[in-house]
Each structure stands twice: as structure tokens, then as C-alpha cells.
Short mmCIF file of N, CA and C in Angstrom, two decimals:
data_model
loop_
_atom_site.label_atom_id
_atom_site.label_comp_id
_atom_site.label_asym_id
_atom_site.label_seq_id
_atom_site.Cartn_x
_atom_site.Cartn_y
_atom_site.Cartn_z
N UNK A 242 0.81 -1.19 0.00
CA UNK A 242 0.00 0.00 0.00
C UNK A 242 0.86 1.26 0.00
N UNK A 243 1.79 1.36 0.65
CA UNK A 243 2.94 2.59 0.81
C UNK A 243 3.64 2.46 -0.91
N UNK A 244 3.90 1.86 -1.70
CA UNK A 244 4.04 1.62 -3.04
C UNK A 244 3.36 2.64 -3.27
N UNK A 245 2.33 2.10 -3.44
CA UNK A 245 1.30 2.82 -4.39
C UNK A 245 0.65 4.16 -3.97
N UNK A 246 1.04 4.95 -2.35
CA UNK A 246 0.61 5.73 -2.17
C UNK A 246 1.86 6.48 -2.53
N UNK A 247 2.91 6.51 -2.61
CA UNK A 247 4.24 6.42 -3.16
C UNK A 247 3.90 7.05 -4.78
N UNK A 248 3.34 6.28 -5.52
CA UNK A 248 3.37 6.36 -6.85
C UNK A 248 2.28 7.90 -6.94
N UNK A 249 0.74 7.40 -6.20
CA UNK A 249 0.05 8.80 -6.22
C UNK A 249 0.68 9.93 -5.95
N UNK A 250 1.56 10.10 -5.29
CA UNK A 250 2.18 10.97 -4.62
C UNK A 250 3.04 11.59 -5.67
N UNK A 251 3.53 11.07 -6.17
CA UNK A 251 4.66 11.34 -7.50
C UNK A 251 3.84 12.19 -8.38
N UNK A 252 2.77 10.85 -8.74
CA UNK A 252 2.17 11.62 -10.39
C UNK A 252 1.58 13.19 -10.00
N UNK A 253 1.01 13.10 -8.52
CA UNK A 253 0.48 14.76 -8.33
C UNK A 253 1.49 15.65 -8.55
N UNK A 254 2.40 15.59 -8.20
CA UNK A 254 3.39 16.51 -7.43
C UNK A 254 4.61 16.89 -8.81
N UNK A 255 4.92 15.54 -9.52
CA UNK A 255 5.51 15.72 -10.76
C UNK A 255 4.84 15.13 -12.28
N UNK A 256 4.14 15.10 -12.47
CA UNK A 256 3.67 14.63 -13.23
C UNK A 256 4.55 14.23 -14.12
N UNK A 257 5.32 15.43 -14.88
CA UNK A 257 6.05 15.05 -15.88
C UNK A 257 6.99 14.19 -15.71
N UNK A 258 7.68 14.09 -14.77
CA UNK A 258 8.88 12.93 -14.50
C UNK A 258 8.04 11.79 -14.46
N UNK A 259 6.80 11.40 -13.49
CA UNK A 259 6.36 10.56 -13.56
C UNK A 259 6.00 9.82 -14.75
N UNK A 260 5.12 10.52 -15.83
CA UNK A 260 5.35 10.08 -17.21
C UNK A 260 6.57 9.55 -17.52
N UNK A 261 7.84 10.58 -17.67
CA UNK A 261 8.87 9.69 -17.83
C UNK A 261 9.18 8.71 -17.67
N UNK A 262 8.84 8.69 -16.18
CA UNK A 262 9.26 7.05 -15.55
C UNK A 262 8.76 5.99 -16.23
N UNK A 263 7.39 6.25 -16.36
CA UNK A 263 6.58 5.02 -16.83
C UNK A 263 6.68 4.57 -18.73
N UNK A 264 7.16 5.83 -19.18
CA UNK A 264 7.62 5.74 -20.77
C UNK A 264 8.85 4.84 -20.52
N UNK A 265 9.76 5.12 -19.97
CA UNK A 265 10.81 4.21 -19.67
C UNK A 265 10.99 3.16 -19.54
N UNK A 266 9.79 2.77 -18.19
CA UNK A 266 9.77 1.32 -18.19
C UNK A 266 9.05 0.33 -19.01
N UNK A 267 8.24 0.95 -19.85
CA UNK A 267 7.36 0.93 -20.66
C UNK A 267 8.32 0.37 -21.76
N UNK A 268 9.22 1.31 -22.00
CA UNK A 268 10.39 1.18 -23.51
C UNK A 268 10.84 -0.19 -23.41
N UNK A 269 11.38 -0.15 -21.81
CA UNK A 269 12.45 -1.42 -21.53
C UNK A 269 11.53 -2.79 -22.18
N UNK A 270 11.04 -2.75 -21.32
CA UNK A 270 10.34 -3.85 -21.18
C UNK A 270 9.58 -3.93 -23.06
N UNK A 271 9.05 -3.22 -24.09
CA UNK A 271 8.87 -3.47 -25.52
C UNK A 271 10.62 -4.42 -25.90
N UNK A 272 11.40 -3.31 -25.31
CA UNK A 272 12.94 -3.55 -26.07
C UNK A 272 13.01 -4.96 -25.87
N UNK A 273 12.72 -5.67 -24.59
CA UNK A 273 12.64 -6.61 -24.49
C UNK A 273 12.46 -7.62 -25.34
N UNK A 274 10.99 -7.41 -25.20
CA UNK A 274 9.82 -8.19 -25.94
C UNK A 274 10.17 -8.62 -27.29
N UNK A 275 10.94 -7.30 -27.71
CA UNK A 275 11.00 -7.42 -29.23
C UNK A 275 12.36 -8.19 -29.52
N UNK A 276 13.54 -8.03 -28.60
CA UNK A 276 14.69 -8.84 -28.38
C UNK A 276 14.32 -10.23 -28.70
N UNK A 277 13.36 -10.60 -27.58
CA UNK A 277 12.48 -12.14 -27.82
C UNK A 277 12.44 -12.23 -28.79
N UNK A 278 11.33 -11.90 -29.56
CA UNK A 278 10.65 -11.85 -30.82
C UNK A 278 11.52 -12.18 -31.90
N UNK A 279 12.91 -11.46 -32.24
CA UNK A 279 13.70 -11.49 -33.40
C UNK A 279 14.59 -12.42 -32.97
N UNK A 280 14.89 -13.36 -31.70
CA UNK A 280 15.47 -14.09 -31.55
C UNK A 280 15.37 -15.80 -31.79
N UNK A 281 13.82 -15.26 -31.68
CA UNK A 281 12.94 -16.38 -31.97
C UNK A 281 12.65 -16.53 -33.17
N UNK A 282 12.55 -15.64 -34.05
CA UNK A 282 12.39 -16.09 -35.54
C UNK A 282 13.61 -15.71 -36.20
N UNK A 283 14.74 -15.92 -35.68
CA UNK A 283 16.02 -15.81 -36.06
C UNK A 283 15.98 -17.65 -36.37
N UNK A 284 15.63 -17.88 -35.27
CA UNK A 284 16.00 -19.57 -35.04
C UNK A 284 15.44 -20.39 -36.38
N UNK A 285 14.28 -19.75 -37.05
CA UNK A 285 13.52 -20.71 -37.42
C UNK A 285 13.88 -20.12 -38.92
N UNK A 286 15.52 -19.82 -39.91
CA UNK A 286 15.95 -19.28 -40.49
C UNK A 286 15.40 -20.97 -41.41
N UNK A 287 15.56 -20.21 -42.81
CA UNK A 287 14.84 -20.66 -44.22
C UNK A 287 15.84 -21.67 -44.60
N UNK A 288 16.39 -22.62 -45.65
CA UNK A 288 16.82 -22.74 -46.46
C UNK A 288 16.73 -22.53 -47.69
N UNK A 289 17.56 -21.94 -48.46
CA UNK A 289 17.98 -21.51 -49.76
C UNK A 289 17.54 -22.15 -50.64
N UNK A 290 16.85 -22.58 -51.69
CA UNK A 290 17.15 -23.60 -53.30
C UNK A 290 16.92 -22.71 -53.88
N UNK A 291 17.98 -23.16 -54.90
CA UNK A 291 18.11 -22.66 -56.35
C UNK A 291 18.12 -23.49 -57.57
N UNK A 292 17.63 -23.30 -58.80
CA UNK A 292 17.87 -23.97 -59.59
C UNK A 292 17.94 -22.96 -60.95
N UNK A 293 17.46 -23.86 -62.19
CA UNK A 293 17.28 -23.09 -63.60
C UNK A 293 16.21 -24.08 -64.32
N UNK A 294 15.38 -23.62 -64.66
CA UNK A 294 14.55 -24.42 -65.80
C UNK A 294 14.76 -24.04 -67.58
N UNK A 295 15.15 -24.89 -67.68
CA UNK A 295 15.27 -24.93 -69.13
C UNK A 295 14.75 -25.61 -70.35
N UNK A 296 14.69 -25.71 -71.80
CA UNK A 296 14.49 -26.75 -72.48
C UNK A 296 15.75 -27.71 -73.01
N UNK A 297 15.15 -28.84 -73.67
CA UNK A 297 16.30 -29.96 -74.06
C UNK A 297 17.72 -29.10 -74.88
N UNK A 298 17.29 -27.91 -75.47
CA UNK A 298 17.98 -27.51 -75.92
C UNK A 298 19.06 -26.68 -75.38
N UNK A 299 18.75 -26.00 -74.22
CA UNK A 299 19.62 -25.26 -72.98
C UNK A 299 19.00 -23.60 -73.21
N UNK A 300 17.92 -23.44 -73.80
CA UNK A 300 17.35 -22.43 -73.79
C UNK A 300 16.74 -22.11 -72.31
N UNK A 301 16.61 -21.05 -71.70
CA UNK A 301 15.93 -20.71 -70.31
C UNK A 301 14.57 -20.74 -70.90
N UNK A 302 13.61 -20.84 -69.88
CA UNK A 302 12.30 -21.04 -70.00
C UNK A 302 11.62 -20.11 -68.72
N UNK A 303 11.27 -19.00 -69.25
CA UNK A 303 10.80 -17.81 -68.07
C UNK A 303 9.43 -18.23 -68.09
N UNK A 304 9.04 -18.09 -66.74
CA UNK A 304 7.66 -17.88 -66.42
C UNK A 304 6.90 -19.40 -66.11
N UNK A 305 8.00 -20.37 -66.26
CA UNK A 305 7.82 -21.44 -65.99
C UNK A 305 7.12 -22.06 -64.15
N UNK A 306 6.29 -22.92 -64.26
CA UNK A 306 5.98 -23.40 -62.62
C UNK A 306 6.83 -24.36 -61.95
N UNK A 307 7.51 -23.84 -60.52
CA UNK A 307 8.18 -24.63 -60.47
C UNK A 307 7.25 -25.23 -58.57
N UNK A 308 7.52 -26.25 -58.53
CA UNK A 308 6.56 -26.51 -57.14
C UNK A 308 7.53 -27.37 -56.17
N UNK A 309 7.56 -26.92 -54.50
CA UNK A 309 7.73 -27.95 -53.86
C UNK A 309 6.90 -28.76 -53.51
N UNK A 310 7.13 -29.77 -52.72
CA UNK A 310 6.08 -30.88 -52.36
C UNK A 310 6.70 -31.70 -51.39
N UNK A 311 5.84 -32.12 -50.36
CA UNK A 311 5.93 -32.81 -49.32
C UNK A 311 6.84 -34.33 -50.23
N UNK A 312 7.57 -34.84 -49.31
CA UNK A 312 7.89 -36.19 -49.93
C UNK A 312 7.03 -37.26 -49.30
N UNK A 313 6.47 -37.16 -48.52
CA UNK A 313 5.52 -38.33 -48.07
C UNK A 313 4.43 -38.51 -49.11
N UNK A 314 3.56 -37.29 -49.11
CA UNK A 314 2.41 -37.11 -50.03
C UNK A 314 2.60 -36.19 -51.53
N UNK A 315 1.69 -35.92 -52.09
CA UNK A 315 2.15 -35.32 -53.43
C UNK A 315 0.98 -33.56 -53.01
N UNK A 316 1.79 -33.23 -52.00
CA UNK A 316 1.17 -32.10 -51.38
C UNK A 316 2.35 -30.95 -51.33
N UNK A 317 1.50 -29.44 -52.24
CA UNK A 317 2.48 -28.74 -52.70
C UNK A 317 3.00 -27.91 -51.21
N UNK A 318 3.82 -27.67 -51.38
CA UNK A 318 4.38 -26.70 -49.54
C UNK A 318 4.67 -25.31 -50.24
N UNK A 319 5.38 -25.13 -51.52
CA UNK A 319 5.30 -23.21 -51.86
C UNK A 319 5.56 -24.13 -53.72
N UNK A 320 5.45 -22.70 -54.12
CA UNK A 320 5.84 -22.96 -55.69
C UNK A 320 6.26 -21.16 -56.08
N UNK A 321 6.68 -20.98 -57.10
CA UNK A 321 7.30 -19.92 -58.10
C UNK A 321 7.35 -20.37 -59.24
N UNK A 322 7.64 -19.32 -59.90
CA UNK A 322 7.73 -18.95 -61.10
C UNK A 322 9.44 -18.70 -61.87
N UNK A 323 9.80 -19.13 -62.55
CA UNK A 323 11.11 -18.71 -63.11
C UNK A 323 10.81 -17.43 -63.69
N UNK A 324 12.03 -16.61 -63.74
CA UNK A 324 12.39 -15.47 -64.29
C UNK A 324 12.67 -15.38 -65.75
N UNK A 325 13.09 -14.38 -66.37
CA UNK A 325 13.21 -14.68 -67.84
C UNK A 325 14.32 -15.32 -67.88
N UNK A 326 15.41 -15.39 -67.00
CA UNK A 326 16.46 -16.42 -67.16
C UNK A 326 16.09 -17.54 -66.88
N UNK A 327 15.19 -18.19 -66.38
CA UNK A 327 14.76 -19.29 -66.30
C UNK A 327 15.14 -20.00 -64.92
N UNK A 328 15.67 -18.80 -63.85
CA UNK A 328 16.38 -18.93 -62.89
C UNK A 328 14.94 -18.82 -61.97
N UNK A 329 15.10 -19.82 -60.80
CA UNK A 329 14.01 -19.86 -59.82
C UNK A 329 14.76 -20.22 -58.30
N UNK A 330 14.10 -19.54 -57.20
CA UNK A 330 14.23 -19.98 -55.89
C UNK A 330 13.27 -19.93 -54.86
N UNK A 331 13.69 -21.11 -53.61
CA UNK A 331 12.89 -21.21 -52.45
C UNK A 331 13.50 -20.81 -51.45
N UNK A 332 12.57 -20.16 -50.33
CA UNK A 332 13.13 -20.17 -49.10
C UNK A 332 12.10 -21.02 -48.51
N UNK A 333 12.75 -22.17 -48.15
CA UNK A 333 12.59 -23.07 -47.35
C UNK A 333 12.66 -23.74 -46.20
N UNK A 334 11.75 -24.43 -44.92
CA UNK A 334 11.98 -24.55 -43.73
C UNK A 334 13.36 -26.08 -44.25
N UNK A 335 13.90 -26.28 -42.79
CA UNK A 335 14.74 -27.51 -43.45
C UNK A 335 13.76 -28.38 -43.43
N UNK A 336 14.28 -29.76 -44.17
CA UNK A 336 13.46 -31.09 -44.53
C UNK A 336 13.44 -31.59 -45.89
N UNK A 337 12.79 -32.21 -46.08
CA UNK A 337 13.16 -33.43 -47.16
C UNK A 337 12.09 -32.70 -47.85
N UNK A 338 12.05 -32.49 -49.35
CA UNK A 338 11.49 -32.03 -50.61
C UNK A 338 11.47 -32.62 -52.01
N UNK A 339 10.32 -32.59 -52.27
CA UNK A 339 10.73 -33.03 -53.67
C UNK A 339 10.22 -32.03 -54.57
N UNK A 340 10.71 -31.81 -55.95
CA UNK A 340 10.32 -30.49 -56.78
C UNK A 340 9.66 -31.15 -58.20
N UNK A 341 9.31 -30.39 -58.64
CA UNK A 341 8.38 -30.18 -60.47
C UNK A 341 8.86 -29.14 -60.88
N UNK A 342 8.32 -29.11 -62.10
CA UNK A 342 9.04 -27.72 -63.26
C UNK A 342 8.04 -28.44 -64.08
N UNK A 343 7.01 -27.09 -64.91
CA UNK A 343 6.42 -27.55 -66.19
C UNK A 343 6.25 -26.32 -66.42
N UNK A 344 6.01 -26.09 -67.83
CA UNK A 344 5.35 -24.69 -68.51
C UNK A 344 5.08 -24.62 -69.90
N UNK A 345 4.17 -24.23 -70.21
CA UNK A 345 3.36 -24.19 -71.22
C UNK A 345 3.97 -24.50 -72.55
N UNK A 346 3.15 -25.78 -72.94
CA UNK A 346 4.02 -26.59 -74.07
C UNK A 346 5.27 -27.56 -74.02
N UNK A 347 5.48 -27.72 -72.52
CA UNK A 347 6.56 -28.15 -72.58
C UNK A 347 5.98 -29.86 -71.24
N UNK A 348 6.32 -30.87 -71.30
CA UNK A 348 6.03 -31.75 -70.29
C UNK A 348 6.60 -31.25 -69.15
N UNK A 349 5.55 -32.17 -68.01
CA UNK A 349 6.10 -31.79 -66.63
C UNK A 349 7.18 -32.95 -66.06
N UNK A 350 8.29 -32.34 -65.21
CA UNK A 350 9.23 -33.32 -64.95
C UNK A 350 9.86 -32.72 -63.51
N UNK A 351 10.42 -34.17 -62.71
CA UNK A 351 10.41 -33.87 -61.35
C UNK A 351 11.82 -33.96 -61.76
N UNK A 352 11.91 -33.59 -60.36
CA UNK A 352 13.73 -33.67 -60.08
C UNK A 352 14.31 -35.42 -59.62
N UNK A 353 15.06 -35.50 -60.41
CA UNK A 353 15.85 -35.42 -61.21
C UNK A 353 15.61 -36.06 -62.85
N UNK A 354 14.90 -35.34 -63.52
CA UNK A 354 14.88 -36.11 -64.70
C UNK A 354 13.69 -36.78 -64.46
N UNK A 355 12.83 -36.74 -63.95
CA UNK A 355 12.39 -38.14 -63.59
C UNK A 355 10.94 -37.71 -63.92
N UNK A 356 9.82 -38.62 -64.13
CA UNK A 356 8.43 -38.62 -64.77
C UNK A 356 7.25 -38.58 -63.97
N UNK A 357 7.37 -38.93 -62.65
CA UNK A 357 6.72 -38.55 -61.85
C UNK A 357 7.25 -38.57 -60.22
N UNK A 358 6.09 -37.98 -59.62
CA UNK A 358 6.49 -37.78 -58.09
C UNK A 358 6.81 -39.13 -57.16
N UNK A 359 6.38 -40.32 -57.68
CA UNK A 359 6.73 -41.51 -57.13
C UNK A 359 8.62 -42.09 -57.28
N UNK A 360 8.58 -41.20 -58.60
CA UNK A 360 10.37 -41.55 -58.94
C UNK A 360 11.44 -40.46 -58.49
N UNK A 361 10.69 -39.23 -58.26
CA UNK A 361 11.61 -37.76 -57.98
C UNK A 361 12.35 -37.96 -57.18
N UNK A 362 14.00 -37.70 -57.16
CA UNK A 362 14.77 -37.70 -56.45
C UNK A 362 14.49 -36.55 -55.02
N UNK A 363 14.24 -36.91 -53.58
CA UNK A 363 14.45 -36.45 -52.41
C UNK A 363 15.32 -35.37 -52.34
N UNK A 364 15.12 -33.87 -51.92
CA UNK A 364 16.30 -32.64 -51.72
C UNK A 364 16.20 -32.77 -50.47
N UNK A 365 17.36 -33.02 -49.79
CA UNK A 365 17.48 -32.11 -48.09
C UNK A 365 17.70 -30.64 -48.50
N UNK A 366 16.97 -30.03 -47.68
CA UNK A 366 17.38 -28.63 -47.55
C UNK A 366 17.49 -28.75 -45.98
N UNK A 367 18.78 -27.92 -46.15
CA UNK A 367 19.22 -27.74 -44.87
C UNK A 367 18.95 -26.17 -44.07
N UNK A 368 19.25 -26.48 -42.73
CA UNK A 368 18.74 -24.65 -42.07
C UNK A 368 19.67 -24.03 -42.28
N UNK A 369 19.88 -22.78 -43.01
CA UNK A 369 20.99 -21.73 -42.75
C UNK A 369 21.46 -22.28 -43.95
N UNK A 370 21.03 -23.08 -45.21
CA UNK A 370 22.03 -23.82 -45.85
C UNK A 370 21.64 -23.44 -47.17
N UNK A 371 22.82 -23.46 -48.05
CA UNK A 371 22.01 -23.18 -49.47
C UNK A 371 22.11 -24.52 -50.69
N UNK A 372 21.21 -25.25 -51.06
CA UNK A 372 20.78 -25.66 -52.21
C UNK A 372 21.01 -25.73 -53.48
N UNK A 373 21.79 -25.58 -54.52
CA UNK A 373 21.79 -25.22 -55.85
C UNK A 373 22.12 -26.39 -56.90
N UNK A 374 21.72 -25.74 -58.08
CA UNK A 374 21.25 -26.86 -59.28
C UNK A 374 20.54 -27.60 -59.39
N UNK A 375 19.24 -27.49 -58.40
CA UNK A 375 17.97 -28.18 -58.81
C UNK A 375 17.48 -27.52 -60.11
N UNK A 376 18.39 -28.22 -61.06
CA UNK A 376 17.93 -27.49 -62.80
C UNK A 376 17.08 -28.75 -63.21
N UNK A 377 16.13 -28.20 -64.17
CA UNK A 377 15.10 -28.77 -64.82
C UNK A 377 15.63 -29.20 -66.63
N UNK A 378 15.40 -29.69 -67.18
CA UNK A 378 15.44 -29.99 -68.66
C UNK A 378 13.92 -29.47 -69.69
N UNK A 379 13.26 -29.37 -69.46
CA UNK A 379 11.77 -30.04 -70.25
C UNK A 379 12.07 -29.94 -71.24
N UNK A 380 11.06 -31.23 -72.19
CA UNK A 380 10.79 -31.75 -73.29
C UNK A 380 9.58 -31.29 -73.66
N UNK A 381 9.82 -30.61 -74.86
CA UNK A 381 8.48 -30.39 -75.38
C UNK A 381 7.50 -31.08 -75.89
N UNK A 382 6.11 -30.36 -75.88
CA UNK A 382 5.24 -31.63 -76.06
C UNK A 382 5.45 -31.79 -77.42
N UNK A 383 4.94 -32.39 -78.13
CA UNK A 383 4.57 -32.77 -79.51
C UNK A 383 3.28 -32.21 -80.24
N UNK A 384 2.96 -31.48 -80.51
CA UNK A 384 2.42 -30.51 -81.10
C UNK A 384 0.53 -32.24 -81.71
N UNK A 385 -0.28 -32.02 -81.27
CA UNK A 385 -1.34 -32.99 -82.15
C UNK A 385 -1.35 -32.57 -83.60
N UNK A 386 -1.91 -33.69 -84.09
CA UNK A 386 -1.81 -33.43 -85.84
C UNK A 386 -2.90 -33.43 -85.93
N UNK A 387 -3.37 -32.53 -87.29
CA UNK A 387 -4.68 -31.87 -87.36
C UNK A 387 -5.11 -32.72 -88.43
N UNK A 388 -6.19 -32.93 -88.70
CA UNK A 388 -6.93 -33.93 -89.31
C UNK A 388 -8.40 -32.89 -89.77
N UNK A 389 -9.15 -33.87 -90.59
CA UNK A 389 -10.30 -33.16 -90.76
C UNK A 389 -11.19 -34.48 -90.58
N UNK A 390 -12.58 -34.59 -90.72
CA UNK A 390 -13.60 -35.16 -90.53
C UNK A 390 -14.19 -34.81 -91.47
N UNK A 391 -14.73 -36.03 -92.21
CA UNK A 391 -15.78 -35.78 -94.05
C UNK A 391 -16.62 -36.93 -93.29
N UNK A 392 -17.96 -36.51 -93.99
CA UNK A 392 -19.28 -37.58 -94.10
C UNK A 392 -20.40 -36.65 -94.32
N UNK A 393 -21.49 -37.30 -93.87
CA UNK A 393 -22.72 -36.80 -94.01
C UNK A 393 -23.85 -37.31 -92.95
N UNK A 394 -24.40 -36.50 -92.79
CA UNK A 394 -25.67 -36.99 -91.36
C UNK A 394 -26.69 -37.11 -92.23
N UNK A 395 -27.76 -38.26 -92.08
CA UNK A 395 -28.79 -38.14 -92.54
C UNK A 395 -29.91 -38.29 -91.40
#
């Protein structure tokens, strides 16, 4: 009780210091908080991948989809887009990944080379760690051949 008759006593008499005081402790204690805060999502830092998507020919392929995916299930976790260099990246938690690359006209193909998500070679990405040359190839599709249709309905 002497505390706090203590404290009334202050804010009458000085108000303005008293403010001070309490901005102060007020500061500390945010500075704190926020110390926490960035220490804690310091910890939980990304891993890096990089790759390039290209065609059979070594041309870049911009604007291409590139996807991660759970390796247990065929469940996407982030995806992007390549650049006009055909250059793409993830920031990634660590763990086991598997990737795709497809884009328009061209087949879809997992990493490494491979035809589907049951065959895709496994990426560790590591924490704090960087990733590179998850590069893609694609094969283009084959264009359908056009045909016509003759008869008559009666």
C-alpha cells in the first residue's frame, strides 16, 4: 500500500517525471519483448534452393511453374515462377522435398529427370544452408496433328 501511495504521490506533485518514468519502463520492457521476438524467428531461419529451368535444348524457359512438395504425399508446400532467365528460388523450412518444373508446351518433370512424383529424387534442404542446381530440362510436347472429318448426317 505505501508503493502505491508512493506512486500517487509522485504523479500529483511531478507529473512530468512521472510520465517519464513510466515511458521508460514501458520502452524497456517493448525492447525486451522485441529482443524475444527477433530471436525467436532468427532460429527458425529458411533454407535456400536454387535452380534453372530450361528446355532440351539449354534455352531458359521464363515464367515457368516450379513446385515444392511434401515427400511423403504429393502435397504442394510453396511454388514460383522462373524469371526470364529461367532462374528460380525457395526459401525453405529444413526437410526433405521433392520439386516439379512444367510450362506451357513443354512436359512436366520432377527432379531429377524423372516422370513422376513416385520416382523424384528427395532434396534435403538444410537450415541456414544453401541448395543449388535443382535445374530442370523439359521436353516439349509434340504438337497434335490436325486432321479433318468428311461424311454426311442423314
Amino acid at each position: 500500500m505505501a508503493v502505491f501511495k508512493s506512486l500517487i504521490t509522485e504523479f500529483v506533485n511531478k507529473p512530468l517525471t512521472f510520465a517519464l518514468e513510466v515511458f521508460m519502463r514501458l520502452s524497456r520492457v517493448s525492447i525486451a519483448l522485441l529482443s524475444i521476438l527477433l530471436l525467436i524467428s532468427s532460429q527458425a531461419v529458411a533454407g535456400l534452393v536454387m535452380g534453372v529451368v530450361q528446355n532440351n535444348e539449354g534455352d531458359p524457359i521464363g515464367g515457368a511453374f516450379v513446385g515444392a512438395f511434401d515427400p511423403r504425399q504429393p502435397h504442394l508446400v510453396d511454388s514460383t515462377f522462373t524469371d526470364d532467365a529461367g532462374e528460380f528460388r525457395f526459401d525453405l523450412d529444413q526437410g526433405m522435398y521433392k520439386f516439379m518444373a512444367v510450362a506451357e508446351q513443354y512436359r512436366e518433370q520432377w527432379y531429377d529427370h524423372k516422370p513422376g512424383f513416385g520416382q523424384a529424387d528427395m532434396v534435403q534442404v538444410p537450415e541456414n544452408g544453401v541448395v543449388e542446381n535443382i535445374n530442370f530440362d523439359l521436353e516439349g510436347m509434340i504438337p497434335p496433328e490436325t486432321g479433318g472429318i468428311s461424311g454426311s448426317v442423314q
